Tab-separated table of C-alpha atoms and ligand atoms in Angstrom:
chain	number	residue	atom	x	y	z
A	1025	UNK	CA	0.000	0.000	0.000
A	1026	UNK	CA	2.656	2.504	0.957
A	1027	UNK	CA	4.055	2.157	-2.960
A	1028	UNK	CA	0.657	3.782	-4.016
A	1029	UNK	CA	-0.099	6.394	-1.705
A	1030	UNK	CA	3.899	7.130	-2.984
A	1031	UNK	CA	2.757	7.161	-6.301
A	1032	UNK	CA	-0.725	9.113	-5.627
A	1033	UNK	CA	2.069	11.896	-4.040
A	1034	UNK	CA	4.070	11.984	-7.159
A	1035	UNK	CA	1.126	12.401	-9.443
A	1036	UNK	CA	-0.363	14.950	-6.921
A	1037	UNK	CA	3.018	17.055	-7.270
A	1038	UNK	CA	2.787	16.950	-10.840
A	1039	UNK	CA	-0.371	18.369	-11.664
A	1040	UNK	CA	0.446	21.104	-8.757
A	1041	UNK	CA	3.505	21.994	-10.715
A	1042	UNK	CA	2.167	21.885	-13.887
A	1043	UNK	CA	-0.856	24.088	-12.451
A	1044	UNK	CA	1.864	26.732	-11.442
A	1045	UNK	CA	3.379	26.777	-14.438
A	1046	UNK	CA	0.282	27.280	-16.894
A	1047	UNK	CA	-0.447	29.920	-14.425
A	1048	UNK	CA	2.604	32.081	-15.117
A	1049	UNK	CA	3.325	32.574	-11.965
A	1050	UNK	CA	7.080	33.469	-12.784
A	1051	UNK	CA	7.295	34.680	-15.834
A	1052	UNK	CA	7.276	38.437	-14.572
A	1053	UNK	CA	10.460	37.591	-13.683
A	1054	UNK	CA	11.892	34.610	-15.522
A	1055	UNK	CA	10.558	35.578	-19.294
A	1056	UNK	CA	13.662	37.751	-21.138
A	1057	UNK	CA	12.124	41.259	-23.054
A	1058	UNK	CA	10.166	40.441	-26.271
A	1059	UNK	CA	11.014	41.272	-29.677
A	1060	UNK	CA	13.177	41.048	-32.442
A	1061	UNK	CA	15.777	44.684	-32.127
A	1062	UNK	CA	15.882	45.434	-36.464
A	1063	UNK	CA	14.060	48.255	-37.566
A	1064	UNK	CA	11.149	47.785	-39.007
A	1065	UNK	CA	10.536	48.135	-42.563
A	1066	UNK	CA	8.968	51.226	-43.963
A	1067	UNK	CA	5.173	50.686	-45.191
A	1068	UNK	CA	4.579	48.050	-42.940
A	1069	UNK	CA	6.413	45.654	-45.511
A	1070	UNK	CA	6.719	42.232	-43.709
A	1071	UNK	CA	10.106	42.188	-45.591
A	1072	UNK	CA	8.861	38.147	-46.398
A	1073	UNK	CA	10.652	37.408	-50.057
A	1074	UNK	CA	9.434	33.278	-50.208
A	1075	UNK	CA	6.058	31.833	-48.349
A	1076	UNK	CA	5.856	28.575	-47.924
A	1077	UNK	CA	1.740	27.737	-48.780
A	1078	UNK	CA	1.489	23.933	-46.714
A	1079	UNK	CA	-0.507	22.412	-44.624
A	1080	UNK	CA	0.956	20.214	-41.447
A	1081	UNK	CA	1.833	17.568	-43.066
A	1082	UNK	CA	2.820	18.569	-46.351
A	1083	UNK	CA	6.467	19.160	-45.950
A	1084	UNK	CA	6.668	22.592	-44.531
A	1085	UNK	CA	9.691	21.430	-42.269
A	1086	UNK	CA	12.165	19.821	-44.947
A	1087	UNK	CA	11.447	22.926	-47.274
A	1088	UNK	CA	12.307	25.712	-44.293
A	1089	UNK	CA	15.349	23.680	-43.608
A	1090	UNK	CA	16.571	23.650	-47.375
A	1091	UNK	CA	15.796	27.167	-47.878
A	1092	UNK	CA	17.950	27.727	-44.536
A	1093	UNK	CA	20.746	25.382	-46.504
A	1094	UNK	CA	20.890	28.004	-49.223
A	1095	UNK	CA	21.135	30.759	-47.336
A	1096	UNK	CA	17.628	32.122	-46.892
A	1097	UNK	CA	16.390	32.596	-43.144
A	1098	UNK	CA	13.338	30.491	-42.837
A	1099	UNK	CA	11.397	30.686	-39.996
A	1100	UNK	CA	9.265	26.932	-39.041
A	1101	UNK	CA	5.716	28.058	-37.155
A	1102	UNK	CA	7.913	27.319	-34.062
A	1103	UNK	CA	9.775	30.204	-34.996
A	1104	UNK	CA	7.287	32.603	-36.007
A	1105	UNK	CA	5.195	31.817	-32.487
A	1106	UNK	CA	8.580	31.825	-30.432
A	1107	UNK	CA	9.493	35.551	-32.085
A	1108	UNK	CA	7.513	37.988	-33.811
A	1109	UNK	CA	4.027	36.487	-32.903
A	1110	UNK	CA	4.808	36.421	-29.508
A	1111	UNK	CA	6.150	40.211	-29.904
A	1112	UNK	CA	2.839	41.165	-31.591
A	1113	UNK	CA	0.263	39.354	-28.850
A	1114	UNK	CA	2.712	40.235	-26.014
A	1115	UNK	CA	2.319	44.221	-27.172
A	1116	UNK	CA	-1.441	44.326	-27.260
A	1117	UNK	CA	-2.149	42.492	-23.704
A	1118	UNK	CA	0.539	44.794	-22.253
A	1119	UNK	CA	-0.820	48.055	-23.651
A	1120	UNK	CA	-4.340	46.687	-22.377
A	1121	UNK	CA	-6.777	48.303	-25.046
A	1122	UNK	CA	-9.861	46.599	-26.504
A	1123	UNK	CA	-7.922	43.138	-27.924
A	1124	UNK	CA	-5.996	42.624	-24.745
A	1125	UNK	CA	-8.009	40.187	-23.919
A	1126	UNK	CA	-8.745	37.769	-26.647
A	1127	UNK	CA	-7.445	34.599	-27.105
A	1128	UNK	CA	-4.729	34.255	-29.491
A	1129	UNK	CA	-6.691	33.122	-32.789
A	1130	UNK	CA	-9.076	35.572	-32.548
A	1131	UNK	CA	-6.521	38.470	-32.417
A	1132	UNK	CA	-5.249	36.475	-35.360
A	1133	UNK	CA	-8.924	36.919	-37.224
A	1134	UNK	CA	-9.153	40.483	-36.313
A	1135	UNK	CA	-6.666	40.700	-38.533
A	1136	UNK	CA	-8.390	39.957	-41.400
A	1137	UNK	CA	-10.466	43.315	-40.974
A	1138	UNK	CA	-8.765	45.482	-38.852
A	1139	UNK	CA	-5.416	47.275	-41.019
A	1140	UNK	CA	-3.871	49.006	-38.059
A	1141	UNK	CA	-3.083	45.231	-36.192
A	1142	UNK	CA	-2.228	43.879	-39.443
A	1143	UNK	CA	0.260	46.025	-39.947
A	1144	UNK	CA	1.909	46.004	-36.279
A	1145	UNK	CA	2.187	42.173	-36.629
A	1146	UNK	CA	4.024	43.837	-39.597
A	1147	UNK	CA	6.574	45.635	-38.345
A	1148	UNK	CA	7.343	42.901	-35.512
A	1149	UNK	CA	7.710	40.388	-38.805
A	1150	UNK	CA	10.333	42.374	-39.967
A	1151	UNK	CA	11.899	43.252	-37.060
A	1152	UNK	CA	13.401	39.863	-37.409
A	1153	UNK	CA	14.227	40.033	-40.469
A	1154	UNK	CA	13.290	36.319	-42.081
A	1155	UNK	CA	13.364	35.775	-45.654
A	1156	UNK	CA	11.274	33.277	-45.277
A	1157	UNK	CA	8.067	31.487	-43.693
A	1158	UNK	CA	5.818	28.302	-42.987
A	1159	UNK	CA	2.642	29.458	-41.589
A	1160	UNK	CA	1.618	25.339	-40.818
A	1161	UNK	CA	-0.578	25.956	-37.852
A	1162	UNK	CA	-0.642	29.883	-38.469
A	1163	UNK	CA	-2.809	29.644	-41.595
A	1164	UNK	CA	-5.495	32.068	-40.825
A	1165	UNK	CA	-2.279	34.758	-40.741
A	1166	UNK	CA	-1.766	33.768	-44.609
A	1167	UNK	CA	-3.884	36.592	-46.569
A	1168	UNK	CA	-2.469	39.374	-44.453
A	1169	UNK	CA	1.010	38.238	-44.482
A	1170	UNK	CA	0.503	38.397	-48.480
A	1171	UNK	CA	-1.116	41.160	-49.011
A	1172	UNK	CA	1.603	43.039	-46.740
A	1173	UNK	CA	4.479	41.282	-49.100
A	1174	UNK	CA	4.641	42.227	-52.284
A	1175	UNK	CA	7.184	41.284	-54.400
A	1176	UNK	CA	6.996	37.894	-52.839
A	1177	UNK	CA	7.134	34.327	-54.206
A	1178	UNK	CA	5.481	31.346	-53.082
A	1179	UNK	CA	6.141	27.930	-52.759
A	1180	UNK	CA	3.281	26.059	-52.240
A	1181	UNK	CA	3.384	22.307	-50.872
A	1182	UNK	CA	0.351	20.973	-52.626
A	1183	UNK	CA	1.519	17.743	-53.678
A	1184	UNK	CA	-0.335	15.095	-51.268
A	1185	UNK	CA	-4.060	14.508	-51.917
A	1186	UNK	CA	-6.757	15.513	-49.561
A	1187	UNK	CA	-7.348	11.455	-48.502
A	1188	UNK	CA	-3.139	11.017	-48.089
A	1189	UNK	CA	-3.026	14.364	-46.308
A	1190	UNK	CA	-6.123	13.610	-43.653
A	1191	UNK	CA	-4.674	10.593	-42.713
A	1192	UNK	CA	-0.941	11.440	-42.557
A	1193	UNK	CA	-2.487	13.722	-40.202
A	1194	UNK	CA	-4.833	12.269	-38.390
A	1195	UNK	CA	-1.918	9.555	-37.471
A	1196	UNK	CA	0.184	12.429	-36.429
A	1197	UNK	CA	-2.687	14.415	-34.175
A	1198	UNK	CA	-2.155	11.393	-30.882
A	1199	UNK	CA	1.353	11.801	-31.252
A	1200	UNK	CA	1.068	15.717	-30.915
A	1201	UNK	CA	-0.705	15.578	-27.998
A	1202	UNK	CA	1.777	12.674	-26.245
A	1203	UNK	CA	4.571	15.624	-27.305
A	1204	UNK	CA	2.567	18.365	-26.236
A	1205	UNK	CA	1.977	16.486	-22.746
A	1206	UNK	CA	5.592	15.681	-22.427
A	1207	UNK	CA	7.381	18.633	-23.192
A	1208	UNK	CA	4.542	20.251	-20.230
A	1209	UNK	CA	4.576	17.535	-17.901
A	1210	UNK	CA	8.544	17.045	-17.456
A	1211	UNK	CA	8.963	20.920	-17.818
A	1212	UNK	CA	6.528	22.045	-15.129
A	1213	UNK	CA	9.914	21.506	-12.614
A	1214	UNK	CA	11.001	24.473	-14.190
A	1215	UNK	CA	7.784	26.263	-13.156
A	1216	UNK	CA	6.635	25.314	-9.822
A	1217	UNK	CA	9.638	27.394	-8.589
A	1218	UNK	CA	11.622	30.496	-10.226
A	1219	UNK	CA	14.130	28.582	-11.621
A	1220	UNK	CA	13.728	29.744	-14.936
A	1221	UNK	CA	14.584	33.136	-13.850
A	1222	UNK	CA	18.233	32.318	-12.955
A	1223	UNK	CA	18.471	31.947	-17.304
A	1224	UNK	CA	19.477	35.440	-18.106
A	1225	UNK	CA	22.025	35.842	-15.135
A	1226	UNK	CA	23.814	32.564	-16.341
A	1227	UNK	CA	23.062	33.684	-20.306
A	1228	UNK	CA	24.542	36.897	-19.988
A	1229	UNK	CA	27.841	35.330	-18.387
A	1230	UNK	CA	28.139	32.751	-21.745
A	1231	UNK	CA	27.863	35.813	-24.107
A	1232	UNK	CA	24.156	35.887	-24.472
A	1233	UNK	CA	23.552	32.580	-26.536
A	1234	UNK	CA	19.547	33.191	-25.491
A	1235	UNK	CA	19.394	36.751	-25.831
A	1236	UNK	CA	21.785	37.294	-28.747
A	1237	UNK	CA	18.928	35.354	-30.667
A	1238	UNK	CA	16.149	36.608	-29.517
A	1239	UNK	CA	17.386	40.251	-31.324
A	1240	UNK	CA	19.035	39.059	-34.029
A	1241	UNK	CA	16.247	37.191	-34.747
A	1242	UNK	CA	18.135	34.305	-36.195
A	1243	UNK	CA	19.539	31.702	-36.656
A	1244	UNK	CA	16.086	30.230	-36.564
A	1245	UNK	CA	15.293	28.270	-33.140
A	1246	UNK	CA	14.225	25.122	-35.514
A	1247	UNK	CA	18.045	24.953	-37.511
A	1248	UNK	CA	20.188	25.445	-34.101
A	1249	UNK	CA	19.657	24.853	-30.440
A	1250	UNK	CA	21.805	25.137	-27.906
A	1251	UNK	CA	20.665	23.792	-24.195
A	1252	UNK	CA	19.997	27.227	-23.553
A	1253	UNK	CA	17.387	28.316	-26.008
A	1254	UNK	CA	16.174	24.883	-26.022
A	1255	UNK	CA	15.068	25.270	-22.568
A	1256	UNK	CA	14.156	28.767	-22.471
A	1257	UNK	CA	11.784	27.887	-25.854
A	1258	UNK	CA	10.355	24.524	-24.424
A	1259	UNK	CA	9.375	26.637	-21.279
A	1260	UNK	CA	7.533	29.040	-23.343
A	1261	UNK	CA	5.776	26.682	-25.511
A	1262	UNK	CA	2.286	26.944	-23.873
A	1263	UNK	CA	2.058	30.611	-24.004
A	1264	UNK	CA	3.495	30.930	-26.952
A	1265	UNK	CA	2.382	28.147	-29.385
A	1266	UNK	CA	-0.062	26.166	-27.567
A	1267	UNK	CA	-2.858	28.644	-26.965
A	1268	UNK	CA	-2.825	29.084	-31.098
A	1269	UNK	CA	-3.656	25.564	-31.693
A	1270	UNK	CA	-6.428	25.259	-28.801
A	1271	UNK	CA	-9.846	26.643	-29.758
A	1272	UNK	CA	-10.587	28.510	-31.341
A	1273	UNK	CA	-7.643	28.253	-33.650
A	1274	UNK	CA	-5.139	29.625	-36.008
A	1275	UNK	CA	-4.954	26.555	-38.134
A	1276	UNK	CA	-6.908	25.504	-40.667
A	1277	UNK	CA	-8.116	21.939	-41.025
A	1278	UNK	CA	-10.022	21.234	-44.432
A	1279	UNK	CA	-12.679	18.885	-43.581
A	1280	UNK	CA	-13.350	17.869	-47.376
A	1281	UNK	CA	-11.570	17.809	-50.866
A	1282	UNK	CA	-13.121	20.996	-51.646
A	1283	UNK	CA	-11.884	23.221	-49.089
A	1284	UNK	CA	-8.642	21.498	-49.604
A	1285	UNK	CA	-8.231	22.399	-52.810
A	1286	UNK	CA	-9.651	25.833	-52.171
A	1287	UNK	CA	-7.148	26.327	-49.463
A	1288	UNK	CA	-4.316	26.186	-52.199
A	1289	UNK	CA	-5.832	27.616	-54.947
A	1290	UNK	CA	-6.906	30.779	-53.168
A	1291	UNK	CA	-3.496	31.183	-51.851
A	1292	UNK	CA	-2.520	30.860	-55.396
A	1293	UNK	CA	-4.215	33.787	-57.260
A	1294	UNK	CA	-2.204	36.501	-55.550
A	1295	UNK	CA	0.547	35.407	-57.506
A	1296	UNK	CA	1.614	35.174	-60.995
A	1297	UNK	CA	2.576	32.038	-62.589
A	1298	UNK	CA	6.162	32.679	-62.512
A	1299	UNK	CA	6.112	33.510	-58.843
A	1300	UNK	CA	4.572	29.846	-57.923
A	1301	UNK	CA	6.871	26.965	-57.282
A	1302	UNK	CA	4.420	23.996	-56.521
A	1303	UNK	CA	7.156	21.812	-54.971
A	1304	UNK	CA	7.154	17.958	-54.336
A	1305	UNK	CA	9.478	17.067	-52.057
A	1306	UNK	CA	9.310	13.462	-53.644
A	1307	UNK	CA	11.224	14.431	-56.671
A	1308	UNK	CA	11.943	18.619	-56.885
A	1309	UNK	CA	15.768	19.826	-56.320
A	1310	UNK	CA	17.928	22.167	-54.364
A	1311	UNK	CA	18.918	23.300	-57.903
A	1312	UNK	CA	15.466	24.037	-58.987
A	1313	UNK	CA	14.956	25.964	-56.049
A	1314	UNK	CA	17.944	28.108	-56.360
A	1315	UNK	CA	16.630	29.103	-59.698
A	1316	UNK	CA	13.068	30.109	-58.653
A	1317	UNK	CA	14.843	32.509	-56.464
A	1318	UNK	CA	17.512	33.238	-58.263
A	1319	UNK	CA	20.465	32.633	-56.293
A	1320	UNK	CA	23.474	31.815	-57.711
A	1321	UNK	CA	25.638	29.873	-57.504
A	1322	UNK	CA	23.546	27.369	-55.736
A	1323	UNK	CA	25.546	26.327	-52.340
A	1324	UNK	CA	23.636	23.182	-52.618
A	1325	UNK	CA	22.852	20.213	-55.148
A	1326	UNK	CA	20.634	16.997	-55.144
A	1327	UNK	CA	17.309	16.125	-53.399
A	1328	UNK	CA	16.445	17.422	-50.353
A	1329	UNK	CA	16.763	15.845	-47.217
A	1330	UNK	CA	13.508	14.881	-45.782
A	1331	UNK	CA	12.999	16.083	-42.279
A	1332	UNK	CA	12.206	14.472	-39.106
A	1333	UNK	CA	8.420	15.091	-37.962
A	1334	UNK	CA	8.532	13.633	-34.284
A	1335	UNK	CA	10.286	14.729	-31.566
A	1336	UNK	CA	11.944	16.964	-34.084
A	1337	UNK	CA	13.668	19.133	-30.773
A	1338	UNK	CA	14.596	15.987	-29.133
A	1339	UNK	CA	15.921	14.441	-31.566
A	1340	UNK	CA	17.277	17.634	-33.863
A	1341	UNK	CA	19.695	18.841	-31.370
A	1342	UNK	CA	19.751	15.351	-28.416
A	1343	UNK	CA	22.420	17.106	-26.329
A	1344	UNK	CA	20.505	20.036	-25.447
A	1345	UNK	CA	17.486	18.175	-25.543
A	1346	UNK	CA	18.919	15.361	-23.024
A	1347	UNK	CA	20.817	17.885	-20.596
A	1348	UNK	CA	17.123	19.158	-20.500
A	1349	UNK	CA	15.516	17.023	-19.976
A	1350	UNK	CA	17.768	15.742	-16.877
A	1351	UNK	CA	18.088	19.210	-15.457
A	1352	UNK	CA	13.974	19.126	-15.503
A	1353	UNK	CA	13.681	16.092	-13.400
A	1354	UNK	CA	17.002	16.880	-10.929
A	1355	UNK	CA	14.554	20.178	-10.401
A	1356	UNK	CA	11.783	18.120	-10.082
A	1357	UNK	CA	13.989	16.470	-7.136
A	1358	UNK	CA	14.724	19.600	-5.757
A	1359	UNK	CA	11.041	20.541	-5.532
A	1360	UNK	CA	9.934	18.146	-4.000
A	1361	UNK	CA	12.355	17.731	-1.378
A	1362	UNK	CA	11.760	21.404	-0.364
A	1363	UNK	CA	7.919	21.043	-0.520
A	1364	UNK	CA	8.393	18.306	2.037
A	1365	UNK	CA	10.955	20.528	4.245
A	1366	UNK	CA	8.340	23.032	3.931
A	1367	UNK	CA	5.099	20.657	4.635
A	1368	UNK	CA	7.004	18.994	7.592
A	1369	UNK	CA	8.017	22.420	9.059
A	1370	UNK	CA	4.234	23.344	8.832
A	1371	UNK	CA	3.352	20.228	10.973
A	1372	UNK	CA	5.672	21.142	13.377
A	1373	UNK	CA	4.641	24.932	13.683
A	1374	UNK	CA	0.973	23.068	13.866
A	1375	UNK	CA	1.678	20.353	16.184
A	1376	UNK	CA	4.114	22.719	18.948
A	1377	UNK	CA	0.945	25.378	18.654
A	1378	UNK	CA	-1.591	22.792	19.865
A	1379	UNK	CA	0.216	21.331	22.636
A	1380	UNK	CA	0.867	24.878	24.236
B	2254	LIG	C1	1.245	50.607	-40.579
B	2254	LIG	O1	0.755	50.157	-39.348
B	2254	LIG	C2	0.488	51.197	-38.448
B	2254	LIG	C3	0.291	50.612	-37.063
B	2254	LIG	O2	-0.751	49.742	-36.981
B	2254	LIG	C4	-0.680	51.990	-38.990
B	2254	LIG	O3	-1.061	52.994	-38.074
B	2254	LIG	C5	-0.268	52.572	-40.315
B	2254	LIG	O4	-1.360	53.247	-40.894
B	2254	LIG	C6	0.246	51.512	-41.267
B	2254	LIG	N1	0.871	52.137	-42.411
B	2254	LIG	C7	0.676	51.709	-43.661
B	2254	LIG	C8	1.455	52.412	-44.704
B	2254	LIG	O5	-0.094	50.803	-43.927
């Protein structure tokens, strides 16, 4: 019996920490300041030169990263949430006027009417200066990232069909959420207590490996990772990323063939024909895409690699991830131990005052 009320204790201290850390209790003091430090482009120009037109699913990831390989900073959704989307919704809750409090996706639809946000998103897009971006996830942001581009080209990953694409994704979905629960679950250590505020002391003594990234706005979090940044962008997943995907949402999920299509093809008019690449990663070229954008010479030749699609942090950069990952449960140690210092001091205190 005493192995399960054990085990009731553990799972108990888990869903406390991870209760803390949804809350936010820390992050006054452990998040670093927001936003990329470029100026922003005149005109509200996103300064975006390639889109990437995909659904999750479709290839997004393997694109970004050969676009990175030749020189163009791509930014993965990861990237885009972690940096200038984060700027954008961070700004408007601070400042407190009438979208300060919607969720995340619906700040993202205002968009669609309402100039003025559309072009502060803008600014913090090109504040970071990417060449380059995947809106997977972030679809609803696609019309007014175009229309405030011009002069951009688009590669658009419609190569799967709508029945391959549903169930590609509907096998990926479970394994989402298992990721999703993970990355919270083992990372609420980092939450429970301010631990994560002790990052910017220790990243400002290395040279600034977190904060030198966070202004440059590159290299992209989803090419490198140090243990650092890994951590710091794991912790700020579910504030930053998460909230997009719960309802209601940023994504777009085509229910039929249809609205599949129609999700492409619309994407598709704003452009000429000579501005289109419709890529399939099954047989297209680093050559080939080179030439649609004209850079030469090419740095790169052959197919692309394809990229990983689970655990892509984990397994993408495994030292950080795995120094991580053991720093979360050695705090998860430490936690507990002072949580039962602290509990056992109470009883004390409680036990002394009733005998008096
Ligand atoms: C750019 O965005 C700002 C801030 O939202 C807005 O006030 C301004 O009118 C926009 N300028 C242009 C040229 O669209």
């Amino acid at each position: 019996m005493a192995w399960m009320w054990t085990c009731l204790k553990v799972i108990a201290f888990a869903i406390f920490s991870l209760t803390v850390k949804m809350n936010d209790v820390w992050h006054p003091i452990s998040e670093l300041p927001v936003g990329c430090a470029h100026d922003a482009l005149p005109g509200n120009h996103s300064g975006i030169k390639v889109l990437i037109i995909g659904l999750a699913k479709c290839g997004t990831r393997t694109i970004c990263h050969a676009l990175n390989e030749v020189g163009v900073r791509a930014y993965h959704s990861e990237d885009f949430h972690f940096l200038p989307w984060w700027d954008f919704v961070h700004d408007v809750r601070k400042e407190g006027g009438p979208h300060a409090q919607l969720p995340a996706a619906l700040l993202a639809q205002e968009m669609l009417q309402d100039q003025a946000l559309a072009g502060r998103l803008m600014q913090k897009i090109s504040k970071c200066r990417m060449g380059a971006v995947a809106l997977d996830g972030l679809e609803i942001l696609t019309e007014p990232i175009i229309k405030h581009s011009p002069g951009a080209k688009v590669i658009v990953l419609n190569w799967r069909t709508f029945p391959e694409w549903k169930k590609s994704l509907e096998k990926f979905i479970p394994k989402l959420v298992v990721m999703c629960l993970h990355n919270l679950f083992t990372g609420a250590s980092l939450g429970l207590l301010p631990w994560l505020a002790l990052l910017r002391p220790l990243d400002r003594l290395l040279s600034s490996p977190v904060e030198g990234v966070l202004r440059e706005g590159g290299p992209p979090i989803t090419e490198v990772s140090g243990p650092l940044m890994w951590m710091y962008h794991q912790s700020l997943n579910h504030r930053r990323q998460y909230e997009c995907w719960a309802e209601p949402t940023t994504t777009v999920y085509p229910e039929s063939e249809d609205d599949f299509k129609s999700f492409y093809a619309d994407t598709m008019k704003h452009f000429s024909k000579d501005d289109i690449f419709e890529w399939d990663p099954r047989k297209n070229t680093m050559t080939e895409l080179c030439k649609f954008l004209g850079i030469e010479p090419c740095p790169k030749t052959g197919k692309v690699p394809r990229a990983i699609n689970t655990w892509i942090f984990e397994r993408d950069f495994p030292i950080a991830a795995q120094a991580v990952i053991v720093l979360r449960f050695f705090l998860y140690w430490v936690n507990w131990k002072l949580f039962a210092a602290l509990l056992s001091a109470l009883m004390r205190c409680f036990r002394k005052s009733k005998s008096e």
